[in-house]
mmCIF file of C-alpha atoms in Angstrom:
data_model
loop_
_atom_site.group_PDB
_atom_site.id
_atom_site.type_symbol
_atom_site.label_atom_id
_atom_site.label_comp_id
_atom_site.label_asym_id
_atom_site.label_seq_id
_atom_site.Cartn_x
_atom_site.Cartn_y
_atom_site.Cartn_z
ATOM 1 C CA UNK A 1 0.009 -0.001 -0.013
ATOM 2 C CA UNK A 2 2.871 2.393 0.477
ATOM 3 C CA UNK A 3 5.439 2.669 -2.283
ATOM 4 C CA UNK A 4 9.117 3.183 -1.782
ATOM 5 C CA UNK A 5 8.620 6.854 -2.703
ATOM 6 C CA UNK A 6 6.003 7.216 -0.009
ATOM 7 C CA UNK A 7 8.271 5.607 2.558
ATOM 8 C CA UNK A 8 10.909 8.210 1.776
ATOM 9 C CA UNK A 9 8.301 10.971 2.309
ATOM 10 C CA UNK A 10 6.977 9.512 5.537
ATOM 11 C CA UNK A 11 10.365 9.011 7.120
ATOM 12 C CA UNK A 12 11.434 12.538 5.940
ATOM 13 C CA UNK A 13 8.484 14.186 7.629
ATOM 14 C CA UNK A 14 8.265 11.738 10.526
ATOM 15 C CA UNK A 15 11.214 13.155 12.431
ATOM 16 C CA UNK A 16 9.954 16.051 14.574
ATOM 17 C CA UNK A 17 13.133 18.077 14.153
ATOM 18 C CA UNK A 18 12.808 17.774 10.379
ATOM 19 C CA UNK A 19 9.255 18.920 10.627
ATOM 20 C CA UNK A 20 10.500 21.944 12.517
ATOM 21 C CA UNK A 21 13.001 22.729 9.679
ATOM 22 C CA UNK A 22 10.266 22.270 7.065
ATOM 23 C CA UNK A 23 7.984 24.466 9.115
ATOM 24 C CA UNK A 24 10.570 27.278 9.143
ATOM 25 C CA UNK A 25 11.048 26.971 5.417
ATOM 26 C CA UNK A 26 7.292 27.295 4.829
ATOM 27 C CA UNK A 27 7.231 30.387 7.006
ATOM 28 C CA UNK A 28 10.418 31.899 5.631
ATOM 29 C CA UNK A 29 10.108 31.191 1.965
ATOM 30 C CA UNK A 30 13.744 30.838 0.963
ATOM 31 C CA UNK A 31 16.185 30.392 3.879
ATOM 32 C CA UNK A 32 19.882 29.569 4.149
ATOM 33 C CA UNK A 33 21.237 26.735 6.180
ATOM 34 C CA UNK A 34 23.010 29.167 8.531
ATOM 35 C CA UNK A 35 19.880 31.242 9.021
ATOM 36 C CA UNK A 36 17.989 28.050 9.862
ATOM 37 C CA UNK A 37 20.646 26.963 12.319
ATOM 38 C CA UNK A 38 20.076 30.212 14.205
ATOM 39 C CA UNK A 39 16.419 29.347 14.592
ATOM 40 C CA UNK A 40 16.528 25.799 15.882
ATOM 41 C CA UNK A 41 17.919 24.300 19.041
ATOM 42 C CA UNK A 42 20.199 21.899 17.322
ATOM 43 C CA UNK A 43 23.593 22.078 15.700
ATOM 44 C CA UNK A 44 24.478 23.374 12.261
ATOM 45 C CA UNK A 45 25.558 19.813 11.391
ATOM 46 C CA UNK A 46 22.186 18.425 12.376
ATOM 47 C CA UNK A 47 20.389 21.078 10.304
ATOM 48 C CA UNK A 48 22.558 20.097 7.293
ATOM 49 C CA UNK A 49 21.671 16.468 7.768
ATOM 50 C CA UNK A 50 17.951 17.222 7.972
ATOM 51 C CA UNK A 51 18.104 19.395 4.879
ATOM 52 C CA UNK A 52 19.850 16.615 3.037
ATOM 53 C CA UNK A 53 17.121 14.136 3.932
ATOM 54 C CA UNK A 54 14.321 16.621 3.039
ATOM 55 C CA UNK A 55 15.996 17.328 -0.265
ATOM 56 C CA UNK A 56 16.280 13.642 -1.074
ATOM 57 C CA UNK A 57 12.606 13.162 -0.386
ATOM 58 C CA UNK A 58 11.855 15.993 -2.872
ATOM 59 C CA UNK A 59 10.152 18.132 -0.252
ATOM 60 C CA UNK A 60 12.682 20.909 -0.551
ATOM 61 C CA UNK A 61 15.123 22.137 -3.204
ATOM 62 C CA UNK A 62 18.102 24.457 -3.150
ATOM 63 C CA UNK A 63 19.792 27.042 -5.261
ATOM 64 C CA UNK A 64 22.951 28.923 -4.960
ATOM 65 C CA UNK A 65 22.929 32.669 -4.605
ATOM 66 C CA UNK A 66 26.363 34.202 -4.333
ATOM 67 C CA UNK A 67 28.132 32.360 -1.567
ATOM 68 C CA UNK A 68 24.909 31.212 0.058
ATOM 69 C CA UNK A 69 22.798 28.153 -0.644
ATOM 70 C CA UNK A 70 19.062 28.875 -0.229
ATOM 71 C CA UNK A 71 16.470 26.248 0.496
ATOM 72 C CA UNK A 72 12.793 26.311 -0.269
ATOM 73 C CA UNK A 73 9.783 24.048 0.046
ATOM 74 C CA UNK A 74 8.592 22.211 -3.050
ATOM 75 C CA UNK A 75 4.881 22.856 -2.915
ATOM 76 C CA UNK A 76 3.923 20.065 -5.344
ATOM 77 C CA UNK A 77 5.712 17.460 -3.392
ATOM 78 C CA UNK A 78 4.176 18.637 -0.185
ATOM 79 C CA UNK A 79 0.671 18.501 -1.772
ATOM 80 C CA UNK A 80 1.580 14.921 -2.843
ATOM 81 C CA UNK A 81 2.311 14.080 0.825
ATOM 82 C CA UNK A 82 -0.919 15.649 1.973
ATOM 83 C CA UNK A 83 -2.837 13.750 -0.671
ATOM 84 C CA UNK A 84 -1.123 10.421 0.095
ATOM 85 C CA UNK A 85 -2.144 10.916 3.683
ATOM 86 C CA UNK A 86 -5.723 11.648 2.745
ATOM 87 C CA UNK A 87 -5.753 8.660 0.408
ATOM 88 C CA UNK A 88 -4.792 6.317 3.275
ATOM 89 C CA UNK A 89 -7.659 7.658 5.310
ATOM 90 C CA UNK A 90 -10.019 7.257 2.361
ATOM 91 C CA UNK A 91 -8.942 3.615 1.977
ATOM 92 C CA UNK A 92 -9.899 2.944 5.552
ATOM 93 C CA UNK A 93 -13.199 4.734 5.143
ATOM 94 C CA UNK A 94 -13.990 2.507 2.202
ATOM 95 C CA UNK A 95 -13.044 -0.624 4.155
ATOM 96 C CA UNK A 96 -15.097 0.440 7.126
ATOM 97 C CA UNK A 97 -18.064 1.183 4.906
ATOM 98 C CA UNK A 98 -17.799 -2.362 3.507
ATOM 99 C CA UNK A 99 -17.515 -3.779 7.009
ATOM 100 C CA UNK A 100 -20.607 -1.839 7.929
ATOM 101 C CA UNK A 101 -22.683 -3.076 4.952
ATOM 102 C CA UNK A 102 -21.516 -6.694 5.409
ATOM 103 C CA UNK A 103 -22.296 -6.671 9.178
ATOM 104 C CA UNK A 104 -25.673 -5.118 8.768
ATOM 105 C CA UNK A 105 -26.607 -7.561 6.008
ATOM 106 C CA UNK A 106 -25.480 -10.507 8.255
ATOM 107 C CA UNK A 107 -27.445 -9.107 11.131
ATOM 108 C CA UNK A 108 -30.569 -8.760 8.963
ATOM 109 C CA UNK A 109 -30.142 -12.410 7.830
ATOM 110 C CA UNK A 110 -29.699 -13.573 11.471
ATOM 111 C CA UNK A 111 -32.825 -11.782 12.487
ATOM 112 C CA UNK A 112 -34.778 -13.266 9.662
ATOM 113 C CA UNK A 113 -33.599 -16.727 10.510
ATOM 114 C CA UNK A 114 -34.465 -16.291 14.179
ATOM 115 C CA UNK A 115 -37.819 -14.985 13.165
ATOM 116 C CA UNK A 116 -38.530 -18.086 11.106
ATOM 117 C CA UNK A 117 -37.703 -20.266 14.051
ATOM 118 C CA UNK A 118 -39.928 -18.350 16.447
ATOM 119 C CA UNK B 1 2.232 5.947 20.496
ATOM 120 C CA UNK B 2 3.561 6.827 17.111
ATOM 121 C CA UNK B 3 3.008 10.396 15.968
ATOM 122 C CA UNK B 4 1.731 9.228 12.630
ATOM 123 C CA UNK B 5 -1.523 7.359 12.680
ATOM 124 C CA UNK B 6 -4.798 7.214 10.863
ATOM 125 C CA UNK B 7 -7.884 6.950 12.983
ATOM 126 C CA UNK B 8 -11.275 6.268 11.473
ATOM 127 C CA UNK B 9 -14.632 5.268 12.949
ATOM 128 C CA UNK B 10 -17.953 3.993 11.873
ATOM 129 C CA UNK B 11 -21.270 3.187 13.584
ATOM 130 C CA UNK B 12 -22.823 -0.085 12.533
ATOM 131 C CA UNK B 13 -26.362 -1.159 13.061
ATOM 132 C CA UNK B 14 -25.469 -4.716 14.063
ATOM 133 C CA UNK B 15 -24.466 -6.350 17.395
ATOM 134 C CA UNK B 16 -20.820 -6.374 18.340
ATOM 135 C CA UNK B 17 -20.533 -10.066 17.853
ATOM 136 C CA UNK B 18 -21.648 -9.829 14.239
ATOM 137 C CA UNK B 19 -19.165 -7.066 13.557
ATOM 138 C CA UNK B 20 -16.493 -9.086 15.188
ATOM 139 C CA UNK B 21 -17.044 -11.974 12.778
ATOM 140 C CA UNK B 22 -16.938 -9.606 9.852
ATOM 141 C CA UNK B 23 -13.524 -8.292 10.784
ATOM 142 C CA UNK B 24 -11.950 -11.558 11.880
ATOM 143 C CA UNK B 25 -13.222 -14.358 9.731
ATOM 144 C CA UNK B 26 -11.014 -14.845 6.663
ATOM 145 C CA UNK B 27 -13.854 -15.396 4.202
ATOM 146 C CA UNK B 28 -15.400 -12.160 5.492
ATOM 147 C CA UNK B 29 -12.117 -10.295 5.482
ATOM 148 C CA UNK B 30 -11.710 -11.102 1.794
ATOM 149 C CA UNK B 31 -14.903 -9.143 1.203
ATOM 150 C CA UNK B 32 -13.759 -5.830 2.611
ATOM 151 C CA UNK B 33 -9.959 -5.923 2.554
ATOM 152 C CA UNK B 34 -8.170 -8.072 0.038
ATOM 153 C CA UNK B 35 -9.322 -10.434 -2.666
ATOM 154 C CA UNK B 36 -8.148 -13.486 -0.761
ATOM 155 C CA UNK B 37 -7.042 -13.790 2.833
ATOM 156 C CA UNK B 38 -5.451 -16.661 4.771
ATOM 157 C CA UNK B 39 -5.316 -16.018 8.418
ATOM 158 C CA UNK B 40 -4.805 -17.831 11.690
ATOM 159 C CA UNK B 41 -6.843 -15.704 14.072
ATOM 160 C CA UNK B 42 -4.871 -16.074 17.283
ATOM 161 C CA UNK B 43 -2.108 -13.980 18.798
ATOM 162 C CA UNK B 44 1.059 -14.604 16.740
ATOM 163 C CA UNK B 45 -0.991 -16.248 14.009
ATOM 164 C CA UNK B 46 0.351 -15.780 10.541
ATOM 165 C CA UNK B 47 -1.621 -14.711 7.514
ATOM 166 C CA UNK B 48 -1.346 -13.560 3.983
ATOM 167 C CA UNK B 49 -3.553 -11.554 1.704
ATOM 168 C CA UNK B 50 -3.680 -11.249 -2.017
ATOM 169 C CA UNK B 51 -4.861 -8.260 -4.016
ATOM 170 C CA UNK B 52 -5.975 -8.985 -7.496
ATOM 171 C CA UNK B 53 -5.089 -5.667 -9.120
ATOM 172 C CA UNK B 54 -2.181 -4.843 -6.942
ATOM 173 C CA UNK B 55 -0.597 -8.237 -7.645
ATOM 174 C CA UNK B 56 1.470 -9.053 -4.619
ATOM 175 C CA UNK B 57 -0.003 -10.181 -1.369
ATOM 176 C CA UNK B 58 1.379 -9.105 1.931
ATOM 177 C CA UNK B 59 2.169 -11.111 5.016
ATOM 178 C CA UNK B 60 0.495 -10.144 8.248
ATOM 179 C CA UNK B 61 0.833 -11.308 11.832
ATOM 180 C CA UNK B 62 -2.028 -11.213 14.320
ATOM 181 C CA UNK B 63 -1.208 -9.382 17.526
ATOM 182 C CA UNK B 64 -4.291 -9.098 19.821
ATOM 183 C CA UNK B 65 -7.449 -11.238 19.693
ATOM 184 C CA UNK B 66 -9.884 -10.352 22.407
ATOM 185 C CA UNK B 67 -13.374 -11.188 21.164
ATOM 186 C CA UNK B 68 -15.434 -9.262 20.677
ATOM 187 C CA UNK B 69 -13.599 -6.042 21.633
ATOM 188 C CA UNK B 70 -10.100 -5.899 20.206
ATOM 189 C CA UNK B 71 -8.316 -7.246 17.160
ATOM 190 C CA UNK B 72 -5.028 -6.153 15.813
ATOM 191 C CA UNK B 73 -2.381 -7.212 13.320
ATOM 192 C CA UNK B 74 0.851 -5.998 11.819
ATOM 193 C CA UNK B 75 1.584 -5.752 8.174
ATOM 194 C CA UNK B 76 3.776 -4.086 5.562
ATOM 195 C CA UNK B 77 6.945 -5.473 7.091
ATOM 196 C CA UNK B 78 9.713 -6.592 4.750
ATOM 197 C CA UNK B 79 9.291 -10.151 3.460
ATOM 198 C CA UNK B 80 11.215 -12.662 5.521
ATOM 199 C CA UNK B 81 11.418 -10.391 8.568
ATOM 200 C CA UNK B 82 9.521 -10.765 11.844
ATOM 201 C CA UNK B 83 7.193 -7.711 12.194
ATOM 202 C CA UNK B 84 8.124 -5.518 15.101
ATOM 203 C CA UNK B 85 7.327 -1.847 15.948
ATOM 204 C CA UNK B 86 10.043 -0.439 13.768
ATOM 205 C CA UNK B 87 9.362 -2.246 10.494
ATOM 206 C CA UNK B 88 5.626 -2.618 10.221
ATOM 207 C CA UNK B 89 2.270 -0.938 10.374
ATOM 208 C CA UNK B 90 -0.075 -1.829 13.239
ATOM 209 C CA UNK B 91 -3.751 -1.979 12.510
ATOM 210 C CA UNK B 92 -5.966 -1.996 15.615
ATOM 211 C CA UNK B 93 -9.678 -2.511 15.664
ATOM 212 C CA UNK B 94 -11.745 -1.608 18.669
ATOM 213 C CA UNK B 95 -15.405 -2.536 18.944
ATOM 214 C CA UNK B 96 -17.712 -0.918 21.396
ATOM 215 C CA UNK B 97 -21.380 -2.012 21.865
ATOM 216 C CA UNK B 98 -23.791 0.866 21.818
ATOM 217 C CA UNK B 99 -26.972 -0.855 22.775
ATOM 218 C CA UNK B 100 -27.797 -4.374 21.662
ATOM 219 C CA UNK B 101 -27.915 -3.770 17.962
ATOM 220 C CA UNK B 102 -25.396 -1.064 17.460
ATOM 221 C CA UNK B 103 -21.581 -1.060 17.399
ATOM 222 C CA UNK B 104 -19.050 1.662 17.178
ATOM 223 C CA UNK B 105 -16.022 0.352 15.261
ATOM 224 C CA UNK B 106 -12.749 2.269 15.400
ATOM 225 C CA UNK B 107 -9.622 1.517 13.401
ATOM 226 C CA UNK B 108 -6.217 2.989 14.059
ATOM 227 C CA UNK B 109 -3.347 2.351 11.649
ATOM 228 C CA UNK B 110 -0.076 3.499 13.074
ATOM 229 C CA UNK B 111 3.627 3.108 12.492
ATOM 230 C CA UNK B 112 4.239 4.843 9.114
ATOM 231 C CA UNK B 113 6.554 7.280 10.884
ATOM 232 C CA UNK B 114 8.527 4.322 12.379
ATOM 233 C CA UNK B 115 9.448 2.863 9.015
ATOM 234 C CA UNK B 116 13.009 3.637 8.181
ATOM 235 C CA UNK B 117 13.165 6.016 11.156
ATOM 236 C CA UNK B 118 16.779 6.850 12.117
ATOM 237 C CA UNK B 119 17.532 5.801 15.651
ATOM 238 C CA UNK B 120 19.024 9.105 16.725
ATOM 239 C CA UNK B 121 16.760 11.964 17.887
ATOM 240 C CA UNK B 122 13.856 9.627 17.733
ATOM 241 C CA UNK B 123 11.878 11.136 20.578
ATOM 242 C CA UNK B 124 13.990 14.205 21.082
ATOM 243 C CA UNK B 125 11.687 16.903 19.899
ATOM 244 C CA UNK B 126 8.532 14.836 19.986
ATOM 245 C CA UNK B 127 7.252 16.832 22.924
ATOM 246 C CA UNK B 128 6.969 20.047 21.100
ATOM 247 C CA UNK B 129 5.272 18.570 18.092
ATOM 248 C CA UNK B 130 2.960 16.051 19.692
ATOM 249 C CA UNK B 131 0.078 17.267 17.471
ATOM 250 C CA UNK B 132 0.992 14.503 15.088
ATOM 251 C CA UNK B 133 2.037 14.877 11.619
ATOM 252 C CA UNK B 134 -1.326 14.637 10.078
ATOM 253 C CA UNK B 135 -2.121 17.920 11.754
ATOM 254 C CA UNK B 136 1.182 19.160 10.703
ATOM 255 C CA UNK B 137 0.663 18.424 7.071
ATOM 256 C CA UNK B 138 -2.809 20.025 7.163
ATOM 257 C CA UNK B 139 -1.332 23.150 8.728
ATOM 258 C CA UNK B 140 1.530 23.334 6.170
ATOM 259 C CA UNK B 141 -0.901 22.913 3.266
ATOM 260 C CA UNK B 142 -2.953 25.734 4.733
ATOM 261 C CA UNK B 143 0.058 28.013 5.070
ATOM 262 C CA UNK B 144 1.143 27.316 1.542
ATOM 263 C CA UNK B 145 -2.329 28.014 0.198
ATOM 264 C CA UNK B 146 -2.387 31.365 2.097
ATOM 265 C CA UNK B 147 0.986 32.327 0.677
ATOM 266 C CA UNK B 148 -0.091 31.419 -2.846
ATOM 267 C CA UNK B 149 -3.268 33.359 -2.455
ATOM 268 C CA UNK B 150 -1.696 36.452 -0.898
#
């Protein structure tokens, strides 16, 4: 049910400190790694690691501007993550709906049978 | 509890025992879940399911069987591996009788955030983001929409 691509997405967003980084990028538009490091309670190295994972998952991209590297959120990919999440929920809604119909039909049959015996 | 989880609920006009049979009997499971299901319904029992369109079936392992209230299994673990918290998804059904002929069925699927999760910093900042990442994604999507609109 989850593809390899999805797994990369999930694990990229799953880490709370990476969510924090992603959050700041959404708020800030384009942000450099050093600016990010000033906003979070973890080391510059940790920030770089998180940025690398997020970039690999396609959730962010970077471009060079002068001596700085700026990072930004890839909106399409984030939409994809949101949709994948919603799709999982929809799958369960469909299954629950089938369970409901099956159970109610079985219950109706049971009642009918018991009625016949009475 | 994992941050990432999907929780859905449905109210069914049937007694809890009937709903229990629908979610635990393999020939019933095949009518709402997969095309074909083989399952030993006992704790630790192995099972497999086969999806016509999606081709491959997946192994699953039953975790909790408490008729007619709780049923859970793990799936989506790598083939050949024992399913544990870090490599699989946990599906938990909870049934609550609401009167004699009505049942509230809840399903929670959790563990997506545990797959391929790096060991370090696992819980480190969990406290400040305990809203869960479903909420997080929703909020991000909202922010992005605002930015695009403004």
